[in-house]
Coordinates of C-alpha atoms in Angstrom, one line a residue:
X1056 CA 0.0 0.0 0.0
X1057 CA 2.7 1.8 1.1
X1058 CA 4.6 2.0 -2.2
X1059 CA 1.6 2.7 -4.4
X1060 CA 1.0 6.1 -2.5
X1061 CA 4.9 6.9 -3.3
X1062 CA 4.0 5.9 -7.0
X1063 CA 1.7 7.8 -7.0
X1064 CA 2.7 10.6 -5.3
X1065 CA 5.9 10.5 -7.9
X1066 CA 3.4 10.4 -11.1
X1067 CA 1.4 14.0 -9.6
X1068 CA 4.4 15.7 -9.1
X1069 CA 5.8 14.4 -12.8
X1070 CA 2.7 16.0 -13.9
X1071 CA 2.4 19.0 -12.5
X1072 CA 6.2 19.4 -13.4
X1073 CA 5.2 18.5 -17.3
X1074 CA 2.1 21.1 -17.1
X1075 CA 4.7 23.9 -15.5
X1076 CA 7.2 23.4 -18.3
X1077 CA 4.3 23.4 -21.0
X1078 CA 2.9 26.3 -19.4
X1079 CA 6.3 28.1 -19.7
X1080 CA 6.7 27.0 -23.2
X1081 CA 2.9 28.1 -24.1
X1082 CA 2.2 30.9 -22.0
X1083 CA 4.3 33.4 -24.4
X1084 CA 2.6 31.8 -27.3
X1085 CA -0.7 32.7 -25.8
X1086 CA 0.2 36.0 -24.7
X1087 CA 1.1 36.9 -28.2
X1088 CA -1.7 35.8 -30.2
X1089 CA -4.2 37.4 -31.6
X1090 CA -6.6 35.0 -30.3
X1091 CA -5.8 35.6 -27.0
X1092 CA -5.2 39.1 -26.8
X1093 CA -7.0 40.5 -29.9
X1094 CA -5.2 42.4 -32.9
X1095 CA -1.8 43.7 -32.3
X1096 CA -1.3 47.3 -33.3
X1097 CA 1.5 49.4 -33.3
X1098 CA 4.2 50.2 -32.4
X1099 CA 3.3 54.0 -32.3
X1100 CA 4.9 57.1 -31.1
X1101 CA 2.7 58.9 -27.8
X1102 CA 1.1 61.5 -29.3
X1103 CA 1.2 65.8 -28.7
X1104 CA -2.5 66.6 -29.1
X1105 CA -3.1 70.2 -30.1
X1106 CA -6.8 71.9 -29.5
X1107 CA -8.1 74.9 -30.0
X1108 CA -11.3 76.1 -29.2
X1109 CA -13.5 77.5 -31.7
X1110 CA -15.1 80.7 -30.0
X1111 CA -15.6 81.8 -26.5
X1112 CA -18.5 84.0 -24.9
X1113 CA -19.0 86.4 -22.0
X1114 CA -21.8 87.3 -19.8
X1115 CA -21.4 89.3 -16.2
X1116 CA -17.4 90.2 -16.6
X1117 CA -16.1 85.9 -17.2
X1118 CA -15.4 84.4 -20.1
X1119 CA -16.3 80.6 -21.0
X1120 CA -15.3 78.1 -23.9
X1121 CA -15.7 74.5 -24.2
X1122 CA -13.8 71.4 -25.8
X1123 CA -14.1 67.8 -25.7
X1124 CA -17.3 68.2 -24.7
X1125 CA -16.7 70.3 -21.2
X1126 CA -16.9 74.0 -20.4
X1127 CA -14.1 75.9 -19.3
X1128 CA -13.8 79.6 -17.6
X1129 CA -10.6 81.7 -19.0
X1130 CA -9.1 83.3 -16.9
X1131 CA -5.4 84.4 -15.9
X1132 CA -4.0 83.0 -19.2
X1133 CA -5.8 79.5 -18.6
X1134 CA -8.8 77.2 -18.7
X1135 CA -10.4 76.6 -15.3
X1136 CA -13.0 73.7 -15.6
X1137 CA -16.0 74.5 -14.3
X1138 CA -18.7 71.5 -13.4
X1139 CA -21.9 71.7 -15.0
X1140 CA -23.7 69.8 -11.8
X1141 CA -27.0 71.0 -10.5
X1142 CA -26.9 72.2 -7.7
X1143 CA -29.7 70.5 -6.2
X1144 CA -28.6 66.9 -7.1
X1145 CA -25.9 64.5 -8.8
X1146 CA -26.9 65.5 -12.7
X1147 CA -25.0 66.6 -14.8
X1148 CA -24.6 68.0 -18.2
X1149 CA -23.3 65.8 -20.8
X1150 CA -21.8 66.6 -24.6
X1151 CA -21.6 70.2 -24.9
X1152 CA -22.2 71.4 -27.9
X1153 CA -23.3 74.5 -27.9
X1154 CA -22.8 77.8 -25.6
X1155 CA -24.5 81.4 -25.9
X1156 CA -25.3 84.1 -23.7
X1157 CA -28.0 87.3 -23.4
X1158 CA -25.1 89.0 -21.3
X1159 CA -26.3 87.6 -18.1
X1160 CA -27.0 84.3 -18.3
X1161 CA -25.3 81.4 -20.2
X1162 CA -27.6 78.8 -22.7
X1163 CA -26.1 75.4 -22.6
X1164 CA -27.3 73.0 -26.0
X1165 CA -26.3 69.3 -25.2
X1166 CA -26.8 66.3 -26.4
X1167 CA -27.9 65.2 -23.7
X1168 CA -31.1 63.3 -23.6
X1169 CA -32.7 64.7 -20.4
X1170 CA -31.0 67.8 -20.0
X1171 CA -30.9 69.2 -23.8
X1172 CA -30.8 73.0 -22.9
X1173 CA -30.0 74.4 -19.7
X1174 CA -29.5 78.2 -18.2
X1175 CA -26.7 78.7 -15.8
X1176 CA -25.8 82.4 -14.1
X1177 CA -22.6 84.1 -15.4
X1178 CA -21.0 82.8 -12.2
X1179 CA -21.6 79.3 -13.3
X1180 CA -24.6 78.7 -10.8
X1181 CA -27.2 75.6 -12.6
X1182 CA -30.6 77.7 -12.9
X1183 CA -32.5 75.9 -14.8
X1184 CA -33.2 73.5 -17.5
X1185 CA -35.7 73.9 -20.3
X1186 CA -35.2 71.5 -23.3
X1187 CA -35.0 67.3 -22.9
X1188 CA -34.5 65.2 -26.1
X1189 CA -30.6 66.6 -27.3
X1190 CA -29.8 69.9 -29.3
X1191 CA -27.2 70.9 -31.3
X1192 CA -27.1 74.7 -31.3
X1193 CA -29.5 77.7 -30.5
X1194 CA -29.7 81.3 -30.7
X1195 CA -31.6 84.0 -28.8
X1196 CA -34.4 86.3 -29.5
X1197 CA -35.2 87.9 -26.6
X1198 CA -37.9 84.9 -25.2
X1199 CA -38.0 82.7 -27.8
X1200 CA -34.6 80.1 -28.1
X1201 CA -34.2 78.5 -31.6
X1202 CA -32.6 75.6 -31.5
X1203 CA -31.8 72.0 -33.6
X1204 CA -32.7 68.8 -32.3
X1205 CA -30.2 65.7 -33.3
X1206 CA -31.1 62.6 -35.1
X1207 CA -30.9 59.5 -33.1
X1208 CA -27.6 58.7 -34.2
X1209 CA -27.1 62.1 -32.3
X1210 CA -24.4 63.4 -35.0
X1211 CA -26.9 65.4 -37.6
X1212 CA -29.6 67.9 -36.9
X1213 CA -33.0 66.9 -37.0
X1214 CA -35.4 70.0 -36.9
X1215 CA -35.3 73.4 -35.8
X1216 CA -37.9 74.1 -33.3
X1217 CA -38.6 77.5 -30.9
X1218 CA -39.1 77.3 -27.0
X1219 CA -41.0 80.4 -25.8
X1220 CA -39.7 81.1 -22.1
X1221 CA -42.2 83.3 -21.8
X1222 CA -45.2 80.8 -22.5
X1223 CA -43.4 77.5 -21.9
X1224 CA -44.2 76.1 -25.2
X1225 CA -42.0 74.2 -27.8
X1226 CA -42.9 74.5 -31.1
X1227 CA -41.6 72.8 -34.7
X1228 CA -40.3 75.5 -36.9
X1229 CA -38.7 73.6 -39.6
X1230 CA -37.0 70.8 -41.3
X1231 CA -33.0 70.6 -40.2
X1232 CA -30.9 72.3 -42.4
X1233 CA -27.0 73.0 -42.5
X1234 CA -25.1 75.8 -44.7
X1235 CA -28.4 77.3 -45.2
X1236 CA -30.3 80.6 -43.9
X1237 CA -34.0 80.5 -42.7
X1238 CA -35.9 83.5 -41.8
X1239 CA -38.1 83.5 -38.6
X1240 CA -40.0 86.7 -37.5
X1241 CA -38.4 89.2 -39.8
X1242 CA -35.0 87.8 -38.9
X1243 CA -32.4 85.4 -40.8
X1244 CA -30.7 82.8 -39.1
X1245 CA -27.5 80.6 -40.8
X1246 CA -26.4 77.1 -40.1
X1247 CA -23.1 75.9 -41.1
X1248 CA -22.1 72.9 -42.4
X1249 CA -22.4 71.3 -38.8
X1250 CA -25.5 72.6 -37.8
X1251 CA -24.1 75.4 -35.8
X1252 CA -26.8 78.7 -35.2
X1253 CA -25.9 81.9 -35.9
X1254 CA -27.6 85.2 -36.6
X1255 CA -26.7 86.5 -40.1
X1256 CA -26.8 90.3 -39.3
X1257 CA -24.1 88.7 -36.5
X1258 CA -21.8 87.0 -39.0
X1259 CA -19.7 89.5 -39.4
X1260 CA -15.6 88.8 -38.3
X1261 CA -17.2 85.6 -36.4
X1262 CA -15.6 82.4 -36.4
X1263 CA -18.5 80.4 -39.1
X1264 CA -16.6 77.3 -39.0
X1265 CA -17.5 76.4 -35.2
X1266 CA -17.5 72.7 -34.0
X1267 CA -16.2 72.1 -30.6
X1268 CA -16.1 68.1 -32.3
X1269 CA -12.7 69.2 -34.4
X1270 CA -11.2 69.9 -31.1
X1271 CA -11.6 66.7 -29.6
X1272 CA -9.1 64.7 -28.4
X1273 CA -10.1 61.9 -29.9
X1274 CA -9.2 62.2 -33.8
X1275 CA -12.9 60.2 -34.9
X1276 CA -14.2 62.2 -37.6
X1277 CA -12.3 61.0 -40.9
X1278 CA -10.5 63.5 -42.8
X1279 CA -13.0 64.4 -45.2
X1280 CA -14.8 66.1 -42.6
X1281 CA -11.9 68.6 -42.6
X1282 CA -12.2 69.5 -46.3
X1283 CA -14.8 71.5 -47.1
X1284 CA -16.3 74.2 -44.8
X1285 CA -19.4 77.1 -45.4
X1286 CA -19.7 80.4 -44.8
X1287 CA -22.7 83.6 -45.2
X1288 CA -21.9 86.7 -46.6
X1289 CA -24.3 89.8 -48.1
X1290 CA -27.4 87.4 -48.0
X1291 CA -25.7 84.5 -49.9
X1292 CA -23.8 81.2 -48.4
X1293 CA -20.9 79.8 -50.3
X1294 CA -18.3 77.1 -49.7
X1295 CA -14.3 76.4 -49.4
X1296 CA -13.4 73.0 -50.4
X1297 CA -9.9 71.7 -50.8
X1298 CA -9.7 68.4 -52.9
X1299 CA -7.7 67.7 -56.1
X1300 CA -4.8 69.8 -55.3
X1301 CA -6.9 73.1 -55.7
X1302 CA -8.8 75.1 -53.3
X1303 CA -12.3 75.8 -54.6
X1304 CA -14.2 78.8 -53.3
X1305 CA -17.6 78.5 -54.6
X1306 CA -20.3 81.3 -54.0
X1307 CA -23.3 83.1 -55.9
X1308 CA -22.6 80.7 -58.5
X1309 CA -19.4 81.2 -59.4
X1310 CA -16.2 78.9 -58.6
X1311 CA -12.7 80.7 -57.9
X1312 CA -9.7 78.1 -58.0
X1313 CA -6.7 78.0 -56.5
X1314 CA -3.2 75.7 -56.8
X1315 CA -2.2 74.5 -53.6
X1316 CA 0.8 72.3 -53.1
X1317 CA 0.4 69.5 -50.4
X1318 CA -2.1 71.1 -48.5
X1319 CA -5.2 68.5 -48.0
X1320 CA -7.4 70.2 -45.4
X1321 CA -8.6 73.4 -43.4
X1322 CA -8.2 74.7 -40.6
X1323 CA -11.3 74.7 -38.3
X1324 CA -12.1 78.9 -38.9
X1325 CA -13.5 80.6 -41.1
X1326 CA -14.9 84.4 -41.0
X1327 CA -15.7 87.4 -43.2
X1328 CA -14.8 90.4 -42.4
X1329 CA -14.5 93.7 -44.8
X1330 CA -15.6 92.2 -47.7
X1331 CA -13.0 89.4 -47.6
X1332 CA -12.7 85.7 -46.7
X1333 CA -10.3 84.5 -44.5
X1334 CA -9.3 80.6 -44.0
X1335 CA -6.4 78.6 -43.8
X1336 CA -5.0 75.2 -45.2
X1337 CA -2.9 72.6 -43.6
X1338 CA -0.9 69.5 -45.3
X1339 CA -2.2 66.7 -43.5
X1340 CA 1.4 64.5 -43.2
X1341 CA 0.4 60.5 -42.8
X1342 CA 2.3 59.0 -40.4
X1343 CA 2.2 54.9 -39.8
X1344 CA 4.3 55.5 -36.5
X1345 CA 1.1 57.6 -35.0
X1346 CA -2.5 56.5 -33.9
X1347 CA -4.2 59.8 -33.9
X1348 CA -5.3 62.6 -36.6
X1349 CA -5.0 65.5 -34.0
X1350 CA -0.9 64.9 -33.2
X1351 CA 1.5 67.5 -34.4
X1352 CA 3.3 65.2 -35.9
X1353 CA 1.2 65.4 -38.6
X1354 CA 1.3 69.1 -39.3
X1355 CA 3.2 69.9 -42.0
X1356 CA 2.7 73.2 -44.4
X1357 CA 0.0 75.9 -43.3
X1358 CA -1.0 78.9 -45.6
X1359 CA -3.5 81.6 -44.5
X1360 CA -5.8 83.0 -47.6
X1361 CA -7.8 86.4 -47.8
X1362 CA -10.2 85.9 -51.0
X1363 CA -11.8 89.4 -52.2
X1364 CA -15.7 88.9 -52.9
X1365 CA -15.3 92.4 -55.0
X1366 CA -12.1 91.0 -56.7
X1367 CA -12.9 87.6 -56.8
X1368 CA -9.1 87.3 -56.1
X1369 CA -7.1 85.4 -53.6
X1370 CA -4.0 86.3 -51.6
X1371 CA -2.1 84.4 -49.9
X1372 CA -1.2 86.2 -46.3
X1373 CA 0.6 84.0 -44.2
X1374 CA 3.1 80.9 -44.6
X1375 CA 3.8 77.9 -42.1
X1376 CA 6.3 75.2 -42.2
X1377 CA 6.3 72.1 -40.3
X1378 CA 4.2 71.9 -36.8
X1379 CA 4.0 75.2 -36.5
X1380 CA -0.2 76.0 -36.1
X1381 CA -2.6 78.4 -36.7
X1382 CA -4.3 79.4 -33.0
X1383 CA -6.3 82.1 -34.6
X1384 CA -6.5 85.0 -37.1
X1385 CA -8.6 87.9 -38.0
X1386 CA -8.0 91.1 -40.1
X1387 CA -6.5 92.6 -37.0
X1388 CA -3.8 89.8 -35.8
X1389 CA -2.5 86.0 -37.0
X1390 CA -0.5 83.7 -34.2
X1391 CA 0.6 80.5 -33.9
X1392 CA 2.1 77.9 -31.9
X1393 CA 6.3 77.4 -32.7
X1394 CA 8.5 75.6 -31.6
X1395 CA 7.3 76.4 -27.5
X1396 CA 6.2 80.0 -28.4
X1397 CA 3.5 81.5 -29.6
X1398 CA 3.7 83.6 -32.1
X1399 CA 1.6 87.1 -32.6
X1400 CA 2.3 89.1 -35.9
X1401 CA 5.6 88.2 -36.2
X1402 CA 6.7 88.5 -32.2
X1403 CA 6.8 85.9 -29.3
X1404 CA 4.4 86.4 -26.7
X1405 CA 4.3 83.4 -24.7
X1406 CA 6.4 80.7 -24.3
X1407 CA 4.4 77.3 -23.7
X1408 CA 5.4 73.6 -23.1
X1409 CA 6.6 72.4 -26.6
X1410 CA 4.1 69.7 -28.3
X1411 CA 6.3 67.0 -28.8
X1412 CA 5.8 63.1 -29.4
X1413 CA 7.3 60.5 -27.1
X1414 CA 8.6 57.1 -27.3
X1415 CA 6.8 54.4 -28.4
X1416 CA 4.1 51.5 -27.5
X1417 CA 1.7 48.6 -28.7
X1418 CA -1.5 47.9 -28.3
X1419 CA -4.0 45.0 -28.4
X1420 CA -7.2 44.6 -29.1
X1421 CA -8.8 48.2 -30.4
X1422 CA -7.7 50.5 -32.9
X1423 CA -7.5 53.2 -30.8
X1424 CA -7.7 54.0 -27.2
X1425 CA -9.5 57.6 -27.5
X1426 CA -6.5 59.7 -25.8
X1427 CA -5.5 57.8 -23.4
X1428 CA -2.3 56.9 -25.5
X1429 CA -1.4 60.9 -25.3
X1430 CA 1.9 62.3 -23.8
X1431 CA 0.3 65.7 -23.8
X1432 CA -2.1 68.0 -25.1
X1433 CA -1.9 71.8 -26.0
X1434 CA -5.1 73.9 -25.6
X1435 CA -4.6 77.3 -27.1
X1436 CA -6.8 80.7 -27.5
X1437 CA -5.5 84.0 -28.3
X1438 CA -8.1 86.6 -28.4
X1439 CA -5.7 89.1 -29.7
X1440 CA -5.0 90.6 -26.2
X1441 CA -4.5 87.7 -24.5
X1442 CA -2.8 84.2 -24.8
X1443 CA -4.5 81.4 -23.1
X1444 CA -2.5 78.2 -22.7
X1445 CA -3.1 74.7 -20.7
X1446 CA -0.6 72.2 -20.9
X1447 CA -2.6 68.9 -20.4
X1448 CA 1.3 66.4 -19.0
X1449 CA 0.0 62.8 -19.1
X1450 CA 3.5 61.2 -18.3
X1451 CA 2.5 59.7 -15.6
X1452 CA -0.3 57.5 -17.5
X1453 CA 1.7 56.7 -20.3
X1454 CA 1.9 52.8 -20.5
X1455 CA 4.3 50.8 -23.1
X1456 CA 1.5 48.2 -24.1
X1457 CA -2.2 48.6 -23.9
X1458 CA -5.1 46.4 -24.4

C-alpha cells in the first residue's frame, strides 16, 4: 500500500512538473496571439495633441469656452473647468455642444437626452433647464430660443424648433438644415455645415466654421470632414473646399480656383470680415508611427488665404512650415504655436510647453484608445490681447502596451 502512494505521489508531481514546463513554453505563445489578446497594433509614437477652441463667450465680466465636450472659464492666461452639476442633485450635463449668452445668463445645447438646454448664471450657478431630447445649437431672440434637435444617431440635426420662455411652449419650426439661412419673424438665421446657429446680421468677423467636435481629443471624424467648410456673406452662403490639389471657393454661382501644393485640409475657422474671406489650409502628413489625426506630428505646411468677394481674387497672407499652427487670425492679428512660443504678428508672446511626441508602445485589441495613448495635449486661445494656454502632461499615464 505503502509504495503505491509513493507511485503515486511521484506520477502527480511528474505531472504537475510537465504542465509547469508546457505552461512556460505556451504561456508566451498565448500572450502573443491574436486569439488571446485581440489584434496587435502598433508600435506608435505617444502623441502631442493640439486643440483649440472655436469661440468663446462672455456674460457678467467671465469668459467661457468648451472642448471635448466640457466647459471651461478663461481666466489668468488658462482654462479653469468648471462642473456643469445641478446644484440640487448629482446630474450633470453631458456633450456640450453649444454655448451662448444674453449677457447675463449662459444657454447650454447638449446632447444630452434629459438635460438638452439648460441656463446657468454668469457665475456658473445651474438655474435651470428647459429642453429634454438633445440639441445641437440655439440662438436667442429675446424669449424665444431656436434651437436643432439631433437625429438619433445624435451626429446630424433633426429639426429646428422655438421654445417660448415666456409661454413654456415648444414649437416645430422647420426641417434641419446645415449651410443654409431661414428667416423666422423678420429675422435670418444661418447654419453651417455642422448645424451650428448663428444670426446672419451677426456674421460678421465671427468664427463660421465652429464645431467644438474638431477639437476633440479623440481624432474620430475622418478626414473628409476637414475639407470642405461654409460660410454667409451679403445674403448668400458659399463654400471652401480643398480636394484635387486646388482650393475651390464656390459662392453666388461662381467657382474661384486656387493651386495649392500638399495642402489637404482646413483649418477649423472661417470668417468674413471687410468684404474678404479669410481661412487657412494645412498638409495633413500621414504617419504609420502615430494612432491619432490631431498629433503634431502630422502638421506639415499651413497657408492663411484672404479671398476678395469684390475681386474675386485670392491672396495668400501667411506661410507655415512644419508643426507650427494656426491658433487664430482675423483682419487685426494671426499667431501661432512654434517651436514652444507662440507667435503674434511676427513676435513671441508666450512661451508654452513644446508639443512633442514620445517614445513608443503597442496595443491589443482596439484600434484606438480615445486619448489615453497621449503624452500631452496643447489647448490654445488668443483673443488678440490675451494668450490662453493649458498644458494637459499625461507622463505619468503613459503605458508601453495597452489592451
Amino acid at each position: 500500500m505503502g509504495k503505491k502512494i509513493f507511485k503515486t505521489i511521484i506520477i502527480s508531481v511528474c505531472c504537475i512538473f510537465l504542465f509547469f514546463v508546457l505552461f512556460l513554453i505556451l504561456f508566451p505563445i498565448f500572450v502573443n496571439s491574436e486569439l488571446f489578446l485581440g489584434k496587435q497594433y502598433g508600435p506608435y509614437h505617444h502623441e502631442a495633441l493640439i486643440t483649440v477652441p472655436t469661440k468663446s463667450v462672455t456674460a457678467g465680466g467671465r469668459t467661457y469656452c468648451w472642448y471635448d465636450e466640457e466647459v471651461y472659464e478663461m481666466k489668468d492666461g488658462s482654462f479653469t473647468f468648471v462642473s456643469t452639476r445641478h446644484v440640487q442633485d448629482e446630474d450633470y450635463i453631458g456633450g456640450v455642444n453649444d454655448i451662448k449668452t444674453d449677457g447675463t445668463d449662459l444657454y447650454i445645447a447638449s446632447a444630452d437626452d434629459i438635460n438638452s438646454i439648460n441656463v446657468f448664471s454668469s457665475d456658473f450657478s445651474y438655474k435651470e433647464t428647459l429642453v429634454s431630447g438633445g440639441a445641437r445649437s440655439l440662438v436667442l431672440d429675446g424669449d424665444k430660443i431656436y434651437y436643432f434637435t439631433l437625429t438619433e444617431t445624435g451626429s446630424d440635426v433633426s429639426q429646428l424648433r422655438c421654445y417660448d420662455r415666456s409661454t413654456g411652449q415648444d414649437v416645430f419650426v422647420t426641417d434641419g438644415f446645415t449651410n443654409d439661412v431661414y428667416e423666422v419673424n423678420g429675422k435670418v438665421m444661418y447654419a453651417n455645415a455642422k448645424g451650428n446657429l448663428y444670426w446672419a446680421d451677426e456674421t460678421e468677423g465671427v468664427n463660421l466654421a465652429d464645431d467644438y467636435i474638431l477639437n476633440s481629443m479623440t481624432g474620430y471624424l475622418s478626414r473628409s470632414d476637414r475639407q470642405s467648410l461654409g460660410f454667409y456673406y451679403a445674403g448668400k452662403t458659399g463654400t471652401v473646399t480643398v480636394g484635387g490639389g486646388n482650393v475651390a471657393l464656390t459662392y453666388d454661382g461662381k467657382t474661384a480656383i486656387y493651386p495649392l501644393n500638399g495642402e489637404n485640409m482646413l483649418y477649423n475657422r472661417i470668417l468674413v470680415s471687410e468684404g474678404k474671406l479669410l481661412f487657412a489650409t494645412v498638409e495633413y502628413a500621414a504617419n504609420a508611427g502615430c494612432n491619432n489625426d490631431f498629433c503634431i506630428c502630422h502638421v506639415e505646411a499651413s497657408k492663411l488665404f484672404s479671398y476678395d468677394f469684390a475681386t474675386g481674387e485670392f491672396s495668400l497672407k501667411q506661410e507655415l512650415c512644419e508643426r507650427k499652427y494656426f491658433i487664430s487670425f482675423d483682419d487685426a492679428f494671426v499667431s501661432y504655436y512654434s517651436d514652444g512660443k507662440v507667435i503674434r504678428n511676427g513676435a513671441a508672446v508666450a512661451e508654452v510647453e513644446k508639443a512633442a511626441p514620445y517614445g513608443a508602445y503597442m496595443q491589443y485589441g482596439t484600434a484606438s484608445k480615445g486619448g489615453e495613448t497621449r503624452i500631452s495635449r496643447s489647448v490654445f486661445y488668443d483673443d488678440g490681447k490675451t494668450v490662453y494656454h493649458c498644458y494637459d502632461d499625461n507622463s505619468r499615464y503613459i503605458k508601453d502596451v495597452y489592451f
